[in-house]
Every structure is written in structure tokens, then in C-alpha cells.
Amino acid sequence: MAEKDIDKLLSMTDSKYRLSVVVAKRAIQLRSGAPSTLPTDVKAKTRNLVTQSMRELATGKLKIGQNMMDEDRFLQDYQRQRQAQLQAQLNAERERERD
């Protein structure tokens, strides 16, 4: 995938570095639960979130700087999710101790 659309992706940015940063940030957002803009049949073909991010950009449905989650909101959401996971683990341990 990367080789097939790399020229198109590079034309969307001013450097390879910026492209790699944008793709990495989008992959992190997808990992944290941000909705994908790809159809489910395309999304199911790969579990690699970097490839999925590149495909999103290549389709044109997601543009650099648009439709991307605000980084502050992303960080807050991630911290809330992590706290909820830790609390659930703690509650499960407490339940096991009671039994």
C-alpha cells in the first residue's frame, strides 16, 4: 500500500517528515478509538493502523489538519479510558478477594 500511493501522499504534504508525523498521529488516534473513515471491507483487510492511516489519507476522505481529533481532547479521552481500565482492574481484584 505504501509504495502504491506514496507519491500521492507526499504531494499532500511539504515533506516526508510531516507525512510520517501526520500518519503516526492518526494511527494513535485510531488505536485510541477514533472512528475510521474507511469502509469496513477495506478496514478489515489490515490490522496495521499505520497502513490504515495512510489509506485514509490516500482516499481523500481525511485531509491533513481536518477531521482529526484535537490533541488536547485526545489526551483527555485517553487518560479517562486508562483510568477506567485501572479502576475496573482494581474492582475485579477486590471482588476476587471477597470470594
PDB file of C-alpha atoms in Angstrom:
ATOM      1  CA  MET A   1       0.000   0.000   0.000  1.00  0.00           C
ATOM      2  CA  ALA A   2       2.648   2.484   0.971  1.00  0.00           C
ATOM      3  CA  GLU A   3       4.535   2.144  -2.295  1.00  0.00           C
ATOM      4  CA  LYS A   4       1.373   2.337  -4.390  1.00  0.00           C
ATOM      5  CA  ASP A   5       0.151   5.709  -3.098  1.00  0.00           C
ATOM      6  CA  ILE A   6       3.318   7.229  -1.694  1.00  0.00           C
ATOM      7  CA  ASP A   7       3.620   9.857  -4.435  1.00  0.00           C
ATOM      8  CA  LYS A   8       0.041  10.975  -3.846  1.00  0.00           C
ATOM      9  CA  LEU A   9       0.611  11.145  -0.098  1.00  0.00           C
ATOM     10  CA  LEU A  10       3.850  13.078  -0.478  1.00  0.00           C
ATOM     11  CA  SER A  11       2.109  15.602  -2.706  1.00  0.00           C
ATOM     12  CA  MET A  12      -0.318  16.313   0.149  1.00  0.00           C
ATOM     13  CA  THR A  13       2.479  17.497   2.449  1.00  0.00           C
ATOM     14  CA  ASP A  14       5.580  19.605   2.186  1.00  0.00           C
ATOM     15  CA  SER A  15       7.964  16.875   3.398  1.00  0.00           C
ATOM     16  CA  LYS A  16       8.341  13.190   4.180  1.00  0.00           C
ATOM     17  CA  TYR A  17       8.783  14.130   7.817  1.00  0.00           C
ATOM     18  CA  ARG A  18       5.419  15.890   8.024  1.00  0.00           C
ATOM     19  CA  LEU A  19       3.732  12.956   6.301  1.00  0.00           C
ATOM     20  CA  SER A  20       5.221  10.494   8.782  1.00  0.00           C
ATOM     21  CA  VAL A  21       4.131  12.660  11.733  1.00  0.00           C
ATOM     22  CA  VAL A  22       0.571  13.020  10.402  1.00  0.00           C
ATOM     23  CA  VAL A  23       0.272   9.285   9.702  1.00  0.00           C
ATOM     24  CA  ALA A  24       1.672   8.411  13.138  1.00  0.00           C
ATOM     25  CA  LYS A  25      -0.713  10.785  14.926  1.00  0.00           C
ATOM     26  CA  ARG A  26      -3.667   9.372  13.014  1.00  0.00           C
ATOM     27  CA  ALA A  27      -2.602   5.808  13.851  1.00  0.00           C
ATOM     28  CA  ILE A  28      -2.501   6.747  17.539  1.00  0.00           C
ATOM     29  CA  GLN A  29      -5.978   8.242  17.251  1.00  0.00           C
ATOM     30  CA  LEU A  30      -7.295   5.081  15.594  1.00  0.00           C
ATOM     31  CA  ARG A  31      -5.708   2.954  18.318  1.00  0.00           C
ATOM     32  CA  SER A  32      -7.453   5.011  20.969  1.00  0.00           C
ATOM     33  CA  GLY A  33     -10.849   4.510  19.355  1.00  0.00           C
ATOM     34  CA  ALA A  34     -11.278   7.355  16.887  1.00  0.00           C
ATOM     35  CA  PRO A  35     -13.638   6.286  14.094  1.00  0.00           C
ATOM     36  CA  SER A  36     -12.080   5.319  10.780  1.00  0.00           C
ATOM     37  CA  THR A  37     -13.186   6.935   7.543  1.00  0.00           C
ATOM     38  CA  LEU A  38     -12.552   3.737   5.576  1.00  0.00           C
ATOM     39  CA  PRO A  39     -15.320   1.321   4.580  1.00  0.00           C
ATOM     40  CA  THR A  40     -15.400  -1.766   6.806  1.00  0.00           C
ATOM     41  CA  ASP A  41     -14.387  -4.138   3.990  1.00  0.00           C
ATOM     42  CA  VAL A  42     -11.214  -2.121   3.331  1.00  0.00           C
ATOM     43  CA  LYS A  43     -10.524  -1.695   7.036  1.00  0.00           C
ATOM     44  CA  ALA A  44     -10.848  -5.449   7.625  1.00  0.00           C
ATOM     45  CA  LYS A  45      -8.032  -6.215   5.167  1.00  0.00           C
ATOM     46  CA  THR A  46      -5.382  -4.869   7.500  1.00  0.00           C
ATOM     47  CA  ARG A  47      -4.897  -4.550  11.211  1.00  0.00           C
ATOM     48  CA  ASN A  48      -1.888  -2.308  10.752  1.00  0.00           C
ATOM     49  CA  LEU A  49      -3.030   1.127  11.896  1.00  0.00           C
ATOM     50  CA  VAL A  50      -0.233   2.939  10.057  1.00  0.00           C
ATOM     51  CA  THR A  51      -1.363   1.390   6.770  1.00  0.00           C
ATOM     52  CA  GLN A  52      -4.963   2.189   7.640  1.00  0.00           C
ATOM     53  CA  SER A  53      -3.996   5.810   8.336  1.00  0.00           C
ATOM     54  CA  MET A  54      -2.193   6.058   5.015  1.00  0.00           C
ATOM     55  CA  ARG A  55      -5.210   4.618   3.206  1.00  0.00           C
ATOM     56  CA  GLU A  56      -7.474   7.168   4.867  1.00  0.00           C
ATOM     57  CA  LEU A  57      -5.278   9.991   3.654  1.00  0.00           C
ATOM     58  CA  ALA A  58      -4.944   8.487   0.167  1.00  0.00           C
ATOM     59  CA  THR A  59      -8.716   8.215  -0.308  1.00  0.00           C
ATOM     60  CA  GLY A  60      -9.099  11.921   0.273  1.00  0.00           C
ATOM     61  CA  LYS A  61     -11.812  11.434   2.890  1.00  0.00           C
ATOM     62  CA  LEU A  62      -9.417  12.627   5.548  1.00  0.00           C
ATOM     63  CA  LYS A  63      -7.327  15.684   4.913  1.00  0.00           C
ATOM     64  CA  ILE A  64      -4.305  16.838   6.826  1.00  0.00           C
ATOM     65  CA  GLY A  65      -5.398  19.249   9.533  1.00  0.00           C
ATOM     66  CA  GLN A  66      -9.106  18.488   9.100  1.00  0.00           C
ATOM     67  CA  ASN A  67     -11.420  15.904  10.655  1.00  0.00           C
ATOM     68  CA  MET A  68      -8.716  14.941  13.083  1.00  0.00           C
ATOM     69  CA  MET A  69      -9.295  14.803  16.788  1.00  0.00           C
ATOM     70  CA  ASP A  70      -7.977  17.745  18.770  1.00  0.00           C
ATOM     71  CA  GLU A  71      -4.817  16.614  20.568  1.00  0.00           C
ATOM     72  CA  ASP A  72      -5.870  18.014  23.950  1.00  0.00           C
ATOM     73  CA  ARG A  73      -9.223  16.251  23.714  1.00  0.00           C
ATOM     74  CA  PHE A  74      -7.481  13.086  22.570  1.00  0.00           C
ATOM     75  CA  LEU A  75      -5.158  13.167  25.580  1.00  0.00           C
ATOM     76  CA  GLN A  76      -8.051  13.763  27.972  1.00  0.00           C
ATOM     77  CA  ASP A  77     -10.053  10.906  26.429  1.00  0.00           C
ATOM     78  CA  TYR A  78      -7.060   8.596  26.613  1.00  0.00           C
ATOM     79  CA  GLN A  79      -6.458   9.445  30.273  1.00  0.00           C
ATOM     80  CA  ARG A  80     -10.138   8.850  31.102  1.00  0.00           C
ATOM     81  CA  GLN A  81     -10.082   5.491  29.323  1.00  0.00           C
ATOM     82  CA  ARG A  82      -6.910   4.457  31.115  1.00  0.00           C
ATOM     83  CA  GLN A  83      -8.341   5.475  34.491  1.00  0.00           C
ATOM     84  CA  ALA A  84     -11.490   3.469  33.773  1.00  0.00           C
ATOM     85  CA  GLN A  85      -9.408   0.417  32.838  1.00  0.00           C
ATOM     86  CA  LEU A  86      -7.358   0.672  36.011  1.00  0.00           C
ATOM     87  CA  GLN A  87     -10.480   1.139  38.126  1.00  0.00           C
ATOM     88  CA  ALA A  88     -12.083  -1.921  36.516  1.00  0.00           C
ATOM     89  CA  GLN A  89      -8.978  -3.984  37.265  1.00  0.00           C
ATOM     90  CA  LEU A  90      -8.966  -2.775  40.860  1.00  0.00           C
ATOM     91  CA  ASN A  91     -12.654  -3.603  41.261  1.00  0.00           C
ATOM     92  CA  ALA A  92     -12.107  -7.079  39.797  1.00  0.00           C
ATOM     93  CA  GLU A  93      -9.253  -7.714  42.237  1.00  0.00           C
ATOM     94  CA  ARG A  94     -11.414  -6.575  45.154  1.00  0.00           C
ATOM     95  CA  GLU A  95     -14.204  -8.930  44.049  1.00  0.00           C
ATOM     96  CA  ARG A  96     -11.761 -11.842  43.890  1.00  0.00           C
ATOM     97  CA  GLU A  97     -10.522 -11.046  47.393  1.00  0.00           C
ATOM     98  CA  ARG A  98     -14.090 -11.094  48.741  1.00  0.00           C
ATOM     99  CA  ASP A  99     -14.736 -14.551  47.324  1.00  0.00           C
TER     100      ASP A  99
END
